[in-house]
PDB file of C-alpha atoms in Angstrom:
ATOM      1  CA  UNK X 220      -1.506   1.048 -16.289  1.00  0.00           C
ATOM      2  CA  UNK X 221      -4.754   1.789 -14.833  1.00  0.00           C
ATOM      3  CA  UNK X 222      -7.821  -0.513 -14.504  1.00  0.00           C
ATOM      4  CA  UNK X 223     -11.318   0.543 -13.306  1.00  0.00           C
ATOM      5  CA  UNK X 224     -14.624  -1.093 -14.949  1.00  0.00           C
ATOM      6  CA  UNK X 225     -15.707   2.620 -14.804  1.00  0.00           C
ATOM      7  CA  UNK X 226     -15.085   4.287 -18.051  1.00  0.00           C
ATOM      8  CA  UNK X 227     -15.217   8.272 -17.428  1.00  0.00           C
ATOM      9  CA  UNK X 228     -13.327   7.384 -13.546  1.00  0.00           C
ATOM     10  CA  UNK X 229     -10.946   5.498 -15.962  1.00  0.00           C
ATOM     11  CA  UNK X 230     -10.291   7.811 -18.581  1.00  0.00           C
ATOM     12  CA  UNK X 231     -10.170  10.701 -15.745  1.00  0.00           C
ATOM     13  CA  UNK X 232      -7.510   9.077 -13.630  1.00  0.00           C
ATOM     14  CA  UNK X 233      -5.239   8.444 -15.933  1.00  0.00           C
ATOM     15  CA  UNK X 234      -5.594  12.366 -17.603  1.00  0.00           C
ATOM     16  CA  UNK X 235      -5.019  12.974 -14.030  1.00  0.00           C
ATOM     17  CA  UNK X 236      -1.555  11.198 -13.773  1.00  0.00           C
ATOM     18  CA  UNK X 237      -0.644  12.078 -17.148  1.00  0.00           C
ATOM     19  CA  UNK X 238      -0.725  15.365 -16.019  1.00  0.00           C
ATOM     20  CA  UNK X 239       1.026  14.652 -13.262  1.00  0.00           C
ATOM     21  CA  UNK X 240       3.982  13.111 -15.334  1.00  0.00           C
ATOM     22  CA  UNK X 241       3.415   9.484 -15.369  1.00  0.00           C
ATOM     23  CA  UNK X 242       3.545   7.517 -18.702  1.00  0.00           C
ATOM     24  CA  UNK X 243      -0.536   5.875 -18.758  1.00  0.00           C
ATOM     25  CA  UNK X 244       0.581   2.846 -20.833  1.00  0.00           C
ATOM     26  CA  UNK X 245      -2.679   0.887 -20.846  1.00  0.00           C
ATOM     27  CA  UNK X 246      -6.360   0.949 -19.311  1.00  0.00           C
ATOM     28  CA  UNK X 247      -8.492  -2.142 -18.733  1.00  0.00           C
ATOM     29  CA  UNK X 248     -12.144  -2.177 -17.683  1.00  0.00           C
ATOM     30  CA  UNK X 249     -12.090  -5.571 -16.708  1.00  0.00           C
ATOM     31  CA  UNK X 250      -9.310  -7.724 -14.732  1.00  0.00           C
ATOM     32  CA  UNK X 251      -8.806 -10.084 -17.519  1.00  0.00           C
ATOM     33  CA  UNK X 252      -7.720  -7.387 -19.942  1.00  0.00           C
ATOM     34  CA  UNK X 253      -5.378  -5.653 -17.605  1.00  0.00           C
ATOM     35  CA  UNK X 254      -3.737  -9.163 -16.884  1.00  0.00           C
ATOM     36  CA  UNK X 255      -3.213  -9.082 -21.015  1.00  0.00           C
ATOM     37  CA  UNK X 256      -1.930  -5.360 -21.869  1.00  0.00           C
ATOM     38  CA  UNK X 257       0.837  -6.023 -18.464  1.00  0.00           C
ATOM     39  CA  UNK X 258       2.285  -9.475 -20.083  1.00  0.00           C
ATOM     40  CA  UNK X 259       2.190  -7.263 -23.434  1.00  0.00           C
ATOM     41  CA  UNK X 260       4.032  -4.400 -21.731  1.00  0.00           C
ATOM     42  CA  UNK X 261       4.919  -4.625 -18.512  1.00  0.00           C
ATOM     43  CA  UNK X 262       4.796  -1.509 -16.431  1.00  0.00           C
ATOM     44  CA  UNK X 263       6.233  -0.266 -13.236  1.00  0.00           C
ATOM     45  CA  UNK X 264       3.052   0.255 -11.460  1.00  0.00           C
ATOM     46  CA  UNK X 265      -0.470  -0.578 -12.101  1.00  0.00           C
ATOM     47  CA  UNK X 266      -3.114   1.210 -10.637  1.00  0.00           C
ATOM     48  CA  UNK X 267      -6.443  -1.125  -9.942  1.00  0.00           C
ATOM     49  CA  UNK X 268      -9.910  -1.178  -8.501  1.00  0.00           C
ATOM     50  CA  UNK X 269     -10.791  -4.424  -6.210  1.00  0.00           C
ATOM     51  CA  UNK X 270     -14.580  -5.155  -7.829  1.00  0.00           C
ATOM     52  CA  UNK X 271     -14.882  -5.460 -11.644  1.00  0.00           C
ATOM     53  CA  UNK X 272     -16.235  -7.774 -13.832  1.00  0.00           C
ATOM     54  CA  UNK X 273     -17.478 -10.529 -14.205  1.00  0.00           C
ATOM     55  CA  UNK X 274     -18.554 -11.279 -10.588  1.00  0.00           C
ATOM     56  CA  UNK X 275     -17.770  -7.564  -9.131  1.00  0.00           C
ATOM     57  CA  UNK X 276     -16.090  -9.628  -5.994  1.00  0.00           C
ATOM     58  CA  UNK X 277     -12.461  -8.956  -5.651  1.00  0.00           C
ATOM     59  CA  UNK X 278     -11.202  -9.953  -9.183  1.00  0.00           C
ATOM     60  CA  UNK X 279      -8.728  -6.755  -9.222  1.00  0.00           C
ATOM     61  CA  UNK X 280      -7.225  -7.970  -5.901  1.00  0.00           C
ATOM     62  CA  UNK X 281      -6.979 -11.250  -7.321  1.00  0.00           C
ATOM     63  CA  UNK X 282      -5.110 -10.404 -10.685  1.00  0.00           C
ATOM     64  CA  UNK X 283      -3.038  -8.350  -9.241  1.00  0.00           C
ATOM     65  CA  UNK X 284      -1.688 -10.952  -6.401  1.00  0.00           C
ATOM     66  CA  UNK X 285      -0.986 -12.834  -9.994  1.00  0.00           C
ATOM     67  CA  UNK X 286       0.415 -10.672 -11.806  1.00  0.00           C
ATOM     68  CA  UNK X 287       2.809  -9.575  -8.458  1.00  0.00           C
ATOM     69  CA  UNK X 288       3.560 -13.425  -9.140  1.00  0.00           C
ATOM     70  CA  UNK X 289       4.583 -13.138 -12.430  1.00  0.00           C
ATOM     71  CA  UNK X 290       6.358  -9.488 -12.365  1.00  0.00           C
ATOM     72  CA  UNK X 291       8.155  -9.814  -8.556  1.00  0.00           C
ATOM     73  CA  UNK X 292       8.832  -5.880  -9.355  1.00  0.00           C
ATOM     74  CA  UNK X 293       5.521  -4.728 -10.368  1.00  0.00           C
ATOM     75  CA  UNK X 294       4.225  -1.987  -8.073  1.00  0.00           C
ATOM     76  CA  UNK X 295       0.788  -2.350  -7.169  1.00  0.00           C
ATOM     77  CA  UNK X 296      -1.859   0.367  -6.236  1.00  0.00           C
ATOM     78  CA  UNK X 297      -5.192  -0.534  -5.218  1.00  0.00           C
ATOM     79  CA  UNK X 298      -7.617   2.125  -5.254  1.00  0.00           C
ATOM     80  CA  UNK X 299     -11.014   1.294  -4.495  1.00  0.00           C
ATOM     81  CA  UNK X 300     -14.415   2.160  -2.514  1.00  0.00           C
ATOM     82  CA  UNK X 301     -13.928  -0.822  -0.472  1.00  0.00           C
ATOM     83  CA  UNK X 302     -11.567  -2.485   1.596  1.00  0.00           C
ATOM     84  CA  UNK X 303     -10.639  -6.566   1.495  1.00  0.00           C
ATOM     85  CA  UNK X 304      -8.741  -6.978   4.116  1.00  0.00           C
ATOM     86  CA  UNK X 305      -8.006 -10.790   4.126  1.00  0.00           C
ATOM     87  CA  UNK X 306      -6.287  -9.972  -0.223  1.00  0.00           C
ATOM     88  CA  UNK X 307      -4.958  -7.101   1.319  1.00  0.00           C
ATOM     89  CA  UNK X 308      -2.791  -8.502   4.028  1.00  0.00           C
ATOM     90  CA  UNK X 309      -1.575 -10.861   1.653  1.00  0.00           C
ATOM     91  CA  UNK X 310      -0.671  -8.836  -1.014  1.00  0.00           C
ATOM     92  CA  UNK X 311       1.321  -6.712   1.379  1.00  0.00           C
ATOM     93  CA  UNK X 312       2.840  -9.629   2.594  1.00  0.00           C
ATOM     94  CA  UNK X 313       3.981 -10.838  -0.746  1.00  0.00           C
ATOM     95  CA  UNK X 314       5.450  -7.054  -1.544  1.00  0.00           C
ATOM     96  CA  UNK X 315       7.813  -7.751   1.443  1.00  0.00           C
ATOM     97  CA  UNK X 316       9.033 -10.759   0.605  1.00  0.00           C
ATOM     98  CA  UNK X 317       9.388  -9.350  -3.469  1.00  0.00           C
ATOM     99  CA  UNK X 318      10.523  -6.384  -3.388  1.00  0.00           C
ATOM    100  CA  UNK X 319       7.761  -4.666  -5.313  1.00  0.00           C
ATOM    101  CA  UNK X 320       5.457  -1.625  -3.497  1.00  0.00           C
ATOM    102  CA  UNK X 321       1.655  -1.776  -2.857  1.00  0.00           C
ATOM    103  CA  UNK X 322      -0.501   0.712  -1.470  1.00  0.00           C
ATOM    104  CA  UNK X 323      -4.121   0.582  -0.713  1.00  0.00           C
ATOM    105  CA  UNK X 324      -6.249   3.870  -0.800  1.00  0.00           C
ATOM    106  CA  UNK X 325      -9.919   4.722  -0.668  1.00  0.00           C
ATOM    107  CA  UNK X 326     -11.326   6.637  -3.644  1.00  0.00           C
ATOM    108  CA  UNK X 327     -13.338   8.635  -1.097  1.00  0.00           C
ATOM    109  CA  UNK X 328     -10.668  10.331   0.696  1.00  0.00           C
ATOM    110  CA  UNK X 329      -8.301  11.076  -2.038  1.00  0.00           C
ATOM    111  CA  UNK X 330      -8.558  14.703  -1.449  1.00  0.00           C
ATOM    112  CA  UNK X 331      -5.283  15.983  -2.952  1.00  0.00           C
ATOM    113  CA  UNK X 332      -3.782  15.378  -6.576  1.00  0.00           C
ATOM    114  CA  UNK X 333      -0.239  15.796  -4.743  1.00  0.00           C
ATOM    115  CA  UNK X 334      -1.453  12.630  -2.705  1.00  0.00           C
ATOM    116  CA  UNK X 335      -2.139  10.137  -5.184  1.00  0.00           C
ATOM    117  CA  UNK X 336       1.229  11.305  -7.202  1.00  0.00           C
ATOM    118  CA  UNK X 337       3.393  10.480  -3.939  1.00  0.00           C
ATOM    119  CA  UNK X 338       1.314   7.277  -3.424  1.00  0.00           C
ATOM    120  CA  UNK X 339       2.233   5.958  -7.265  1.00  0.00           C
ATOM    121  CA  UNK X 340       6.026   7.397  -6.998  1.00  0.00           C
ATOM    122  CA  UNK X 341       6.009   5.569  -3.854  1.00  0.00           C
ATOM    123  CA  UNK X 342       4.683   2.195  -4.899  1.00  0.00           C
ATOM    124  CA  UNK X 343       7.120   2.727  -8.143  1.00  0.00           C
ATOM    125  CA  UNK X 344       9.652   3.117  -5.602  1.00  0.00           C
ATOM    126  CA  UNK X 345       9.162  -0.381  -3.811  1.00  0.00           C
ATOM    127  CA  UNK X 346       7.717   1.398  -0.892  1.00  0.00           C
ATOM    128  CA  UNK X 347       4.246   0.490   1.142  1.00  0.00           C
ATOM    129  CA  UNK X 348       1.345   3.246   1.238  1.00  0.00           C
ATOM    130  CA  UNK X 349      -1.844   2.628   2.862  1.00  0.00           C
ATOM    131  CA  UNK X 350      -5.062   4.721   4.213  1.00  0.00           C
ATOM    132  CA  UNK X 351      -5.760   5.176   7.669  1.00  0.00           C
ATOM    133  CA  UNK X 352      -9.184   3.154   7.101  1.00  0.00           C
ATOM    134  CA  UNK X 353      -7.159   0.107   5.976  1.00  0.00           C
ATOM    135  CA  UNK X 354      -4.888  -0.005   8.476  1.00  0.00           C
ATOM    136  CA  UNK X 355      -7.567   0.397  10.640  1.00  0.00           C
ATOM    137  CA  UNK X 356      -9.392  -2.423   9.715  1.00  0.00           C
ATOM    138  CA  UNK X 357      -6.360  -4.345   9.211  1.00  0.00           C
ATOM    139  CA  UNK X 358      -5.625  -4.154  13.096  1.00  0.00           C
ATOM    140  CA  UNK X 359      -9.129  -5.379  13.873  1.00  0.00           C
ATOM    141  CA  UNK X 360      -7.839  -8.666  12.276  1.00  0.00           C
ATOM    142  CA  UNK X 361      -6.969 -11.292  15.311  1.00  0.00           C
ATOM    143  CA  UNK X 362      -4.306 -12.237  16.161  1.00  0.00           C
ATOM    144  CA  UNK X 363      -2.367 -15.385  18.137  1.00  0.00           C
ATOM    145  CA  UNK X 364       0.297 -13.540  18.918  1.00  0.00           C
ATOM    146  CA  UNK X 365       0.962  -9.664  19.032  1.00  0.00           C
ATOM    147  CA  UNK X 366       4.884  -8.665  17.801  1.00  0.00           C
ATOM    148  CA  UNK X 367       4.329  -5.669  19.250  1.00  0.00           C
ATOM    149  CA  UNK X 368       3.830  -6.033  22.645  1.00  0.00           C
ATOM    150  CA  UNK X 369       7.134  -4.838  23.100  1.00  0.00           C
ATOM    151  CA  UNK X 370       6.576  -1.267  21.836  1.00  0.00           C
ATOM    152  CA  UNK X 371       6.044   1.674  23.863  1.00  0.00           C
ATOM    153  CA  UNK X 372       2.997   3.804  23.144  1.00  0.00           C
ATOM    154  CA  UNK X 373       5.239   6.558  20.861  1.00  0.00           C
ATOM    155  CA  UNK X 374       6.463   3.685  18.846  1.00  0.00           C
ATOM    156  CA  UNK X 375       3.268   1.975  17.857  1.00  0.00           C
ATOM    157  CA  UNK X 376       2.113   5.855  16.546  1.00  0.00           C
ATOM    158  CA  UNK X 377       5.246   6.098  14.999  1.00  0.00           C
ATOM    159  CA  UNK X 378       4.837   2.646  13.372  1.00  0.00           C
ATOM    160  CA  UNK X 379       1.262   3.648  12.504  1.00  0.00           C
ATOM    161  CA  UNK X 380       2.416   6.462  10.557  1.00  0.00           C
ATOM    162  CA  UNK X 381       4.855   4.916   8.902  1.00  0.00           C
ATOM    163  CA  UNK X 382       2.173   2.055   7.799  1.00  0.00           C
ATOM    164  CA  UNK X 383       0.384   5.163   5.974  1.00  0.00           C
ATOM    165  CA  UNK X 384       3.572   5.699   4.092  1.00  0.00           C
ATOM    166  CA  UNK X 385       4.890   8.449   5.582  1.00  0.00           C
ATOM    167  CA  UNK X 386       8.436   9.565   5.729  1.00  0.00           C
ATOM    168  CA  UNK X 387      10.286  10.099   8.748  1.00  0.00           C
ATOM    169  CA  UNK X 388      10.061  14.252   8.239  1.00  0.00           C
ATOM    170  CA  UNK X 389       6.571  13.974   7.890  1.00  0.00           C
ATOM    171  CA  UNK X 390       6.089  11.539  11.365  1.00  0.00           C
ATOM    172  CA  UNK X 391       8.640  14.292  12.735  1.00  0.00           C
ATOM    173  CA  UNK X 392       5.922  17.295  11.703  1.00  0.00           C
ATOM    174  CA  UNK X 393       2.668  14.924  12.600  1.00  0.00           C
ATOM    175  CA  UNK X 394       3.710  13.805  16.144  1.00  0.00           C
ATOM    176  CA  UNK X 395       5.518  17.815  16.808  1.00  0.00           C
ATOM    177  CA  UNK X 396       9.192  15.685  17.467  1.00  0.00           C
ATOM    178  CA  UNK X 397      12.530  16.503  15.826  1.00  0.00           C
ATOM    179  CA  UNK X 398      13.383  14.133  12.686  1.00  0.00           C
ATOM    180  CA  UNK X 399      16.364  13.033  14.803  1.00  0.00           C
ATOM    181  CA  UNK X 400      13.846  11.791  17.533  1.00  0.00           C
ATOM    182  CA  UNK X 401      11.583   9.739  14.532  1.00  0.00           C
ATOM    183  CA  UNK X 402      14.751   8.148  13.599  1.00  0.00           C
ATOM    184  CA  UNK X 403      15.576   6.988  17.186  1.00  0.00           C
ATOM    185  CA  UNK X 404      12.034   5.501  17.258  1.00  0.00           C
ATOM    186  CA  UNK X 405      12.154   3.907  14.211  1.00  0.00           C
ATOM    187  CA  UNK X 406      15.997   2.231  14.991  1.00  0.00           C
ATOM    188  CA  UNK X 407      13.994   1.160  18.421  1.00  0.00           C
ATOM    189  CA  UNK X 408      11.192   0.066  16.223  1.00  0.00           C
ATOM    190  CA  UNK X 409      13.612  -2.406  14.558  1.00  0.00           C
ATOM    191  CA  UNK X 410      15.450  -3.650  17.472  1.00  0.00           C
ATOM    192  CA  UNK X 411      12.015  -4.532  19.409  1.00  0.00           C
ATOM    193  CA  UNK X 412      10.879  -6.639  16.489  1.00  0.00           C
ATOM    194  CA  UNK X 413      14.195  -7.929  15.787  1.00  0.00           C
ATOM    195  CA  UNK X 414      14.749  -7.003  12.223  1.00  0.00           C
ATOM    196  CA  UNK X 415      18.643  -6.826  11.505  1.00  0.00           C
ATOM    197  CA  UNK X 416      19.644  -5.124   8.648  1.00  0.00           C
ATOM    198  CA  UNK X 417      21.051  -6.958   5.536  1.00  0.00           C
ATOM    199  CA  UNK X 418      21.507  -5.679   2.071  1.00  0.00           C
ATOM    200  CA  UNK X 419      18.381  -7.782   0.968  1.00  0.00           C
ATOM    201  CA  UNK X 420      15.313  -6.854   3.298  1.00  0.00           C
ATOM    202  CA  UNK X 421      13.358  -3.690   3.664  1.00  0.00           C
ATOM    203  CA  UNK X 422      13.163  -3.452   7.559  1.00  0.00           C
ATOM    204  CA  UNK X 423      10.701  -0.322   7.270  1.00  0.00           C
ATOM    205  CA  UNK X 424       8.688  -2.802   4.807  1.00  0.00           C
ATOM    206  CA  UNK X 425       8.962  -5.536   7.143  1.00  0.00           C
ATOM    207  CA  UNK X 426       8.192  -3.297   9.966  1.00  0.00           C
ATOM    208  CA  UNK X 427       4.937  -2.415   8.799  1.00  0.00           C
ATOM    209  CA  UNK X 428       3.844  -6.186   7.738  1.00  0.00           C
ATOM    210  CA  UNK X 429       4.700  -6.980  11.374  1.00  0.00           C
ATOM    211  CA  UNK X 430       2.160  -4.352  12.513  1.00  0.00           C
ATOM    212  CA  UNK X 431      -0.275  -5.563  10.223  1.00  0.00           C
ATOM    213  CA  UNK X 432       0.133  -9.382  10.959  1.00  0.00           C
ATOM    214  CA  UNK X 433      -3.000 -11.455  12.347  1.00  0.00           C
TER     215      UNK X 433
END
């Protein structure tokens, strides 16, 4: 479902994923009618701008941290002009602890179709996907204590990239390493932040939430 109080942005994204191969169940212009059409028919991702009416504030950050609530599974995309970083850090904390994806992208610099597909296939998939920008402004956030103080220098940039929602072949071709190499990073990654593995957590989810902590 896709929700944008712009009607031709609206009606263009979702031609665009329909084209793409998604199913566009539903579009809202406002965050009071998406909240309706996703208790009708739930879907496995919505796709929703932060501002829209009434107040233009952050009502689509807000119904979607609700609707997360109600539908654990629900993927979440955010796509927006603006970035709210104290709804953002929380709904990426509560797709850790639920299982469902969220991503966070900038309308501005969307510059490939192929990018927005892998971001919604992604988020589908339970997986985290954020822009560069929010990330960035994410880490400006204080914190009382730093988790990863124990990284080295290659492992924060590895844990960066992976924040973005990149795979390990495509850290491997960013940073000019061998996939092999990523993968030792990444098993370092966990071991530094003390993330065992069990059947029911997401370490690379839980991994990235770490580096975004206050």
């Amino acid at each position: 479902m896709v929700a944008d109080d712009s009607l031709l942005f609206r009606e263009g994204l979702a031609r665009l994923l329909t084209e793409r191969g998604f199913q566009v169940t539903g579009q809202a212009g406002d965050a009071g009618w998406l909240a309706t059409l996703v208790r009708q028919d739930p879907p496995d991702v919505v796709v929703v701008d932060v501002r829209m009416p009434p107040t233009y504030t952050a009502e689509g950050l807000s119904v979607a941290r609700e609707l997360r609530g109600a539908y654990p599974g629900l993927g979440v995309l955010i796509l927006s002009q603006y970035v709210e970083t104290h709804y953002a850090g929380q709904l990426f904390q509560e797709a850790g602890a639920g299982g469902g994806g969220a991503g966070y992208l900038l309308k501005d610099r969307v510059n490939r179709l192929d990018d927005l597909e892998n971001a919604v296939r992604n988020v589908g998939a339970g997986g985290l996907v954020l822009d560069p920008s929010v990330v960035d402004r994410l880490l400006r956030r204080r914190r009382t204590r730093n988790p990863l103080d124990e990284l080295t220098d290659r492992e924060r940039r590895v844990l960066g990239l992976m924040a973005e929602g990149r795979t390990n072949a495509a850290i491997a071709r960013t940073m000019s390493v061998t996939v092999k190499t990523v993968e030792a990073h990444v098993r370092n990654i966990f071991d530094r932040l003390h993330l065992a593995h069990t059947e029911d957590d997401n370490r690379r989810v839980l991994a990235v939430l770490a580096y975004l902590q206050r």
